[in-house]
XYZ file of C-alpha atoms in Angstrom:
201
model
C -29.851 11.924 11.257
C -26.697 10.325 9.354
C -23.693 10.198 11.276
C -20.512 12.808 10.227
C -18.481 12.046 8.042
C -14.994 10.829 8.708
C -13.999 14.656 7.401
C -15.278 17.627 7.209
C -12.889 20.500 5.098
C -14.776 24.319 4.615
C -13.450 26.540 2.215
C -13.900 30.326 2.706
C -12.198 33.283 1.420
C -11.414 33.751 5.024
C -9.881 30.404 5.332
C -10.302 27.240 5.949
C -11.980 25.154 8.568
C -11.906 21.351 8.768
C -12.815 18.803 11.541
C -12.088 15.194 11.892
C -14.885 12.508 13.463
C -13.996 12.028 17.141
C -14.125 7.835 16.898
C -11.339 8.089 14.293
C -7.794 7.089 16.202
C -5.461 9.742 17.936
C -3.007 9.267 15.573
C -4.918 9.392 12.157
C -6.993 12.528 13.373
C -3.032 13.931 14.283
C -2.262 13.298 10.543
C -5.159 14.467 9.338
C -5.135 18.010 11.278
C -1.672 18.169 9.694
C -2.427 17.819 6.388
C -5.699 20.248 6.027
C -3.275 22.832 7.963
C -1.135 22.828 5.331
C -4.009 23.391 2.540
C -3.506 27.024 0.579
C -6.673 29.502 1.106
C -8.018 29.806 -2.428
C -10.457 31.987 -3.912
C -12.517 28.796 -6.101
C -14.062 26.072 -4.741
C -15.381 23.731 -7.209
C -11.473 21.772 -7.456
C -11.019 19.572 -4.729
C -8.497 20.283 -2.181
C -4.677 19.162 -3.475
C -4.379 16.422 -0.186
C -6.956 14.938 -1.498
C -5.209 11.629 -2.800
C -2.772 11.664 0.078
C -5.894 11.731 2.654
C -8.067 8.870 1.261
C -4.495 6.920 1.466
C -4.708 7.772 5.233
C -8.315 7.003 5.818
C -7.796 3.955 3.808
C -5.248 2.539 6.103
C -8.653 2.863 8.981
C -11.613 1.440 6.485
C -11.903 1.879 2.860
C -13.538 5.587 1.952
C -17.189 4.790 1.162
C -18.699 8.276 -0.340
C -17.688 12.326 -0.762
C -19.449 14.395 -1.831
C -18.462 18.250 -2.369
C -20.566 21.785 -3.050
C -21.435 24.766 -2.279
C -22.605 26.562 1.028
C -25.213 29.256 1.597
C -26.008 32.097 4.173
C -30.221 33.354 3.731
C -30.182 37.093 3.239
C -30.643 39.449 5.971
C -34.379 39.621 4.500
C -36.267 36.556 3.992
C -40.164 36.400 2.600
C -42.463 34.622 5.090
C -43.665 32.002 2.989
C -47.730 30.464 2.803
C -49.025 27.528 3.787
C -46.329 25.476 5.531
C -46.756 23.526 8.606
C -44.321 23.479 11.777
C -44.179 19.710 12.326
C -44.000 18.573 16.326
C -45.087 15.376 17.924
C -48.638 17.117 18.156
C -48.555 16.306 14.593
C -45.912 14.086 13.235
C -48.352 11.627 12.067
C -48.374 14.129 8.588
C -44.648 12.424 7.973
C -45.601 8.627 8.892
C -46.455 7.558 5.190
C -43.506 9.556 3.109
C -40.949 10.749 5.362
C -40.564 7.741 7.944
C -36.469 8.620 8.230
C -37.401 12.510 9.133
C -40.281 11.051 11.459
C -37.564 8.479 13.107
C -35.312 11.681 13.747
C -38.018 14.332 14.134
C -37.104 15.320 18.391
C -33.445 15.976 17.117
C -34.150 17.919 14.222
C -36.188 20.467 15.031
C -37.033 22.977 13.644
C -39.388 20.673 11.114
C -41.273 23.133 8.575
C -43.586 21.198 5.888
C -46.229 21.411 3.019
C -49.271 19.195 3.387
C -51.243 17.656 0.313
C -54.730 15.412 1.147
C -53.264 14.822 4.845
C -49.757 13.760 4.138
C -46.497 16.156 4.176
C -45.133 16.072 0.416
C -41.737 18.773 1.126
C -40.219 18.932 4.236
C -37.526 21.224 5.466
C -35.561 19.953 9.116
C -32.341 20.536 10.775
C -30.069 17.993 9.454
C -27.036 19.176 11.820
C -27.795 22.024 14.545
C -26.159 24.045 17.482
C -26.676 26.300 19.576
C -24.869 28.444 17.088
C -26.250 27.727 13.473
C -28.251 25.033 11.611
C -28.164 23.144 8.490
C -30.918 22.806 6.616
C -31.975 19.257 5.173
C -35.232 19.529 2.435
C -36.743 16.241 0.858
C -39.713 16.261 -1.368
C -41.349 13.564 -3.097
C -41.366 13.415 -6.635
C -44.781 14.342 -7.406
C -44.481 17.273 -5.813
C -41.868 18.659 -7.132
C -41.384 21.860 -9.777
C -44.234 23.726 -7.707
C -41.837 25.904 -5.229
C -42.150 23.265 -2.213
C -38.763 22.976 -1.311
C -38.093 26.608 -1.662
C -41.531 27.143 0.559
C -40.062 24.903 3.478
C -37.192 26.329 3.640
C -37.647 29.977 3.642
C -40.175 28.745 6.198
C -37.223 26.781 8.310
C -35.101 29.295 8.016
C -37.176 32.054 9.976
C -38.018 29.199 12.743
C -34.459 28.918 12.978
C -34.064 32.937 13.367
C -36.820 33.429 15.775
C -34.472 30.418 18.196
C -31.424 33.085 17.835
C -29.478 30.591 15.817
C -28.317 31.103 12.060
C -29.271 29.305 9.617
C -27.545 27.779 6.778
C -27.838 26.057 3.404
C -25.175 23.545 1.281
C -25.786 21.112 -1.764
C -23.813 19.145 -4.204
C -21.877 20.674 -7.409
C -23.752 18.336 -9.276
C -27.945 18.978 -7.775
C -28.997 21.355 -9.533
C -32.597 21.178 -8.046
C -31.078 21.917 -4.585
C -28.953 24.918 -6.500
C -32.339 26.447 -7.640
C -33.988 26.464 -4.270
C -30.527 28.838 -3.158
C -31.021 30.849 -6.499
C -35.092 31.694 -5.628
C -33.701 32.371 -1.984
C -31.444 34.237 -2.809
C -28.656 32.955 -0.571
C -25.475 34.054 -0.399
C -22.252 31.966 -1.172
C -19.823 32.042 1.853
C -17.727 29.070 1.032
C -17.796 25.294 0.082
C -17.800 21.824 1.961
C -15.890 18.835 1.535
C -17.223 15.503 3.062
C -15.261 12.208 2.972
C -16.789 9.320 4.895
């Protein structure tokens, strides 16, 4: 699993949430709080927040800002279709991720649940928790190109998402603005837009 980036800013109609990485200094993360409490709760989300020029200036002044990246986020309806033919993926048998999905096999213990779809002995879509508590879970989906444009991601993750039901946890679903792939998957869902993330690392 990546590390967190430096910042993390949610947008709801609610409000907004942000948290700052716990290595960064006392006295950035004191600027920082400062500056997201000051953002105005809006009603879009695609613009990025208006600190946005004045908070790379302070992250600069720790390391240079090496990637954001900005979309939407999902809730799974209260209904969600038990999908066919995935596989739960445990140490039992994690060898199914050894030859395409070596990362998700390096991280597989701390990202459970793992929920895949299997072609000639190898998984080819995998859905995992790519952040979790004992609260809520994010999902993270990869499938390999060949696979792809056959309802695999959307399989895994309908199939992740119940996993993480039946553990009493929520679980939840964000993308890019720009992946439209990852957009589809929500749209066959039929998730439910709460909000939108901001990441700045």
């Amino acid at each position: 699993i990546p590390p967190a980036p430096r910042v993390f800013f949610g947008r709801t109609p609610l409000g907004n949430v942000w948290a700052c990485r716990a290595d960064l200094p006392e006295n950035l993360r004191r600027h920082l709080d400062q500056l997201l409490a000051a953002e105005p709760v809006l009603g879009t989300y695609e613009e990025p927040p208006g600190c946005r020029q004045v908070l790379y200036t302070l992250l600069a002044e720790h390391e240079p800002v090496r990637h954001e990246e900005a979309g939407p986020a999902f809730t799974f309806p209260a209904a969600i279709r038990a999908p066919a033919g995935v596989v739960p993926i445990t140490s039992a048998n994690s060898d199914l991720l050894l030859t395409r999905f070596p990362d998700v096999l390096a991280d597989l213990e701390t990202s459970q649940p793992c929920i895949a779809m299997v072609e000639d002995g190898q998984a080819v879509s995998v859905c995992f928790s790519a952040r979790i508590t004992a609260q809520a879970a994010e999902a993270g989906v990869q499938t390999v190109p060949s696979a792809r444009r056959r309802g695999y991601a959307t399989a895994v993750t309908a199939g992740w998402a119940l996993a993480i039901r039946e553990q009493g946890a929520i679980p939840l679903y964000s993308t890019a603005w720009d992946n439209h792939a990852s957009r589809s998957v929500a749209r066959r869902l039929g998730l439910n837009l709460y909000g939108a993330d901001w990441h700045v690392t």
